[in-house]
CSV table of C-alpha atoms in Angstrom, one decimal:
chain,number,residue,atom,x,y,z
V,214,LYS,CA,96.7,183.9,64.6
V,215,GLY,CA,97.9,187.5,64.4
V,216,PHE,CA,101.5,188.6,64.5
V,217,LEU,CA,101.4,189.4,68.3
V,218,GLU,CA,99.9,186.0,69.2
V,219,THR,CA,102.4,184.2,67.0
V,220,ALA,CA,105.3,186.1,68.4
V,221,GLU,CA,104.3,185.5,72.0
V,222,ALA,CA,103.8,181.8,71.4
V,223,SER,CA,107.1,181.4,69.5
V,224,THR,CA,109.2,183.1,72.2
V,225,ALA,CA,107.4,181.3,75.0
V,226,ALA,CA,108.3,177.9,73.4
V,227,VAL,CA,112.0,179.0,73.3
V,228,GLN,CA,112.0,180.2,76.9
V,229,GLN,CA,110.6,177.0,78.3
V,230,GLY,CA,114.0,175.2,77.8
V,231,GLU,CA,116.5,175.0,80.6
V,232,ASP,CA,118.6,178.0,81.3
V,233,TRP,CA,122.2,177.5,82.7
V,234,ARG,CA,122.1,181.1,84.0
V,235,GLN,CA,119.8,180.1,86.8
V,236,GLU,CA,122.7,178.3,88.4
V,237,ARG,CA,124.9,181.5,88.5
V,238,PHE,CA,125.0,184.2,91.1
V,239,PHE,CA,124.1,186.9,88.6
V,240,VAL,CA,121.0,186.1,86.7
V,241,LYS,CA,120.1,188.1,83.5
V,242,ASP,CA,116.6,187.9,82.2
V,243,ARG,CA,116.1,186.0,79.1
V,244,VAL,CA,115.1,188.2,76.2
V,245,SER,CA,113.6,186.7,73.1
V,246,CYS,CA,113.0,188.3,69.7
V,247,TYR,CA,110.5,187.1,67.1
V,248,LEU,CA,111.1,188.4,63.5
V,249,GLU,CA,108.7,187.9,60.6
V,250,TYR,CA,109.4,189.2,57.1
V,251,ARG,CA,107.8,189.3,53.7
V,252,ILE,CA,109.9,190.9,51.0
V,253,GLY,CA,109.6,190.9,47.2
V,254,PRO,CA,107.0,190.5,44.5
V,255,GLU,CA,104.1,188.1,44.5
V,256,PRO,CA,103.6,185.2,43.7
V,257,ALA,CA,106.9,184.1,45.4
V,258,PRO,CA,108.1,186.7,47.9
V,259,LEU,CA,111.0,186.0,50.2
V,260,LYS,CA,109.3,185.3,53.5
V,261,GLY,CA,109.8,183.6,56.8
V,262,SER,CA,110.1,184.0,60.6
V,263,PHE,CA,112.4,182.9,63.4
V,264,VAL,CA,113.2,183.5,67.1
V,265,LYS,CA,116.5,184.6,68.6
V,266,GLU,CA,117.5,184.7,72.2
V,267,ASN,CA,120.0,187.0,74.0
V,268,ARG,CA,122.9,184.7,74.7
V,269,PHE,CA,125.9,183.0,73.4
V,270,HIS,CA,124.7,180.0,71.4
V,271,GLY,CA,128.1,178.3,71.0
V,272,GLU,CA,129.3,177.5,67.6
V,273,GLY,CA,127.5,179.4,64.8
V,274,THR,CA,126.8,182.4,67.0
V,275,ARG,CA,127.3,185.9,65.7
V,276,ALA,CA,129.7,186.9,68.5
V,277,GLY,CA,132.7,188.6,67.0
V,278,CYS,CA,131.4,188.1,63.4
V,279,ALA,CA,131.3,191.2,61.2
V,280,GLY,CA,128.2,191.4,59.1
V,281,LEU,CA,126.3,194.3,57.6
V,282,LEU,CA,125.3,195.6,61.0
V,283,ARG,CA,127.6,196.9,63.7
V,284,SER,CA,126.9,196.6,67.4
V,285,TRP,CA,127.5,199.6,69.6
V,286,VAL,CA,129.3,199.6,73.0
V,287,LEU,CA,127.1,201.3,75.5
V,288,PRO,CA,128.7,203.6,78.1
V,289,ILE,CA,127.0,201.8,81.0
V,290,SER,CA,128.9,198.6,80.4
V,291,GLY,CA,131.8,198.2,77.9
V,292,VAL,CA,132.2,194.5,78.7
V,293,VAL,CA,128.8,193.4,77.3
V,294,ASP,CA,128.9,192.1,73.8
V,295,ARG,CA,125.8,193.7,72.2
V,296,SER,CA,126.1,191.5,69.2
V,297,LEU,CA,124.6,188.8,71.4
V,298,CYS,CA,121.4,190.8,72.0
V,299,ALA,CA,118.3,189.0,70.6
V,300,GLU,CA,117.3,191.9,68.4
V,301,PHE,CA,120.8,192.3,67.0
V,302,GLN,CA,121.0,188.6,66.2
V,303,ALA,CA,117.6,188.5,64.5
V,304,LEU,CA,118.3,191.6,62.3
V,305,SER,CA,121.8,190.3,61.4
V,306,GLU,CA,120.4,186.9,60.3
V,307,LEU,CA,117.8,188.7,58.2
V,308,CYS,CA,120.6,190.9,56.7
V,309,ASP,CA,122.5,187.6,55.8
V,310,ARG,CA,119.3,186.1,54.2
V,311,LEU,CA,118.6,189.3,52.2
V,312,ASP,CA,122.2,189.5,51.1
V,313,ALA,CA,122.2,185.9,50.0
V,314,ALA,CA,118.9,186.5,48.1
V,315,GLN,CA,120.5,189.4,46.2
V,316,LYS,CA,123.2,187.0,44.9
V,317,GLU,CA,120.7,184.5,43.6
V,318,PRO,CA,120.0,184.4,39.8
V,319,GLN,CA,116.4,185.6,40.4
V,320,ALA,CA,117.1,189.1,39.3
V,321,THR,CA,113.6,190.4,40.0
V,322,LEU,CA,113.7,189.3,43.6
V,323,ALA,CA,117.1,190.9,44.1
V,324,GLN,CA,115.9,194.2,42.6
V,325,GLU,CA,112.8,194.2,44.9
V,326,VAL,CA,115.0,193.4,47.9
V,327,LEU,CA,117.3,196.3,47.0
V,328,LYS,CA,114.3,198.6,46.6
V,329,GLY,CA,113.2,197.6,50.1
V,330,SER,CA,109.6,196.7,49.2
V,331,GLY,CA,108.1,194.5,51.9
V,332,THR,CA,107.6,194.3,55.6
V,333,VAL,CA,109.6,193.3,58.6
V,334,CYS,CA,107.9,192.9,61.9
V,335,LEU,CA,110.0,192.5,65.1
V,336,TRP,CA,108.7,191.7,68.6
V,337,THR,CA,110.8,191.5,71.6
V,338,SER,CA,110.0,190.3,75.1
V,339,SER,CA,111.7,193.3,76.7
V,340,ALA,CA,112.7,196.8,75.9
V,341,SER,CA,115.5,197.1,73.4
V,342,CYS,CA,118.8,198.6,74.4
V,343,LEU,CA,120.2,201.6,72.5
V,344,SER,CA,122.6,199.4,70.6
V,345,CYS,CA,119.7,197.3,69.2
V,346,VAL,CA,117.7,200.5,68.4
V,347,ARG,CA,120.8,201.6,66.5
V,348,ALA,CA,120.9,198.2,64.7
V,349,MET,CA,117.2,198.7,63.6
V,350,ARG,CA,118.2,202.1,62.2
V,351,GLN,CA,121.1,200.6,60.4
V,352,PHE,CA,118.9,198.0,58.9
V,353,ARG,CA,116.5,200.6,57.6
V,354,GLN,CA,119.4,202.5,56.0
V,355,ILE,CA,120.8,199.5,54.3
V,356,PHE,CA,117.5,198.1,52.9
């Protein structure tokens, strides 16, 4: 499978679950984000993939947590917590993983991560908001 097929299949599997928002008056579309990364030298690069969804996930969520990225309050709605956007959550988790890898005793991997050699592919089921586009830019500036 290619990246696009894997991303669509992975996010479809997440979206098949029940959604409590369907019972509410105001229904917001579910947005999923698939992130795949491969960073560092062969033969053992840091690699992986995961899916995030735009919502509060209860305990362990990024809501209100300060990480390397900062969400941006949009003028259209100041009450929306943009740190709960799927793309923001995915990029923040990757930042956490890369930050943890830099602290490992494997000096070569940490140096490669700091240099930014590798690829990160991100697919989202909907258009990204400006706060998420800003988070993508922040990620590029950090790594």
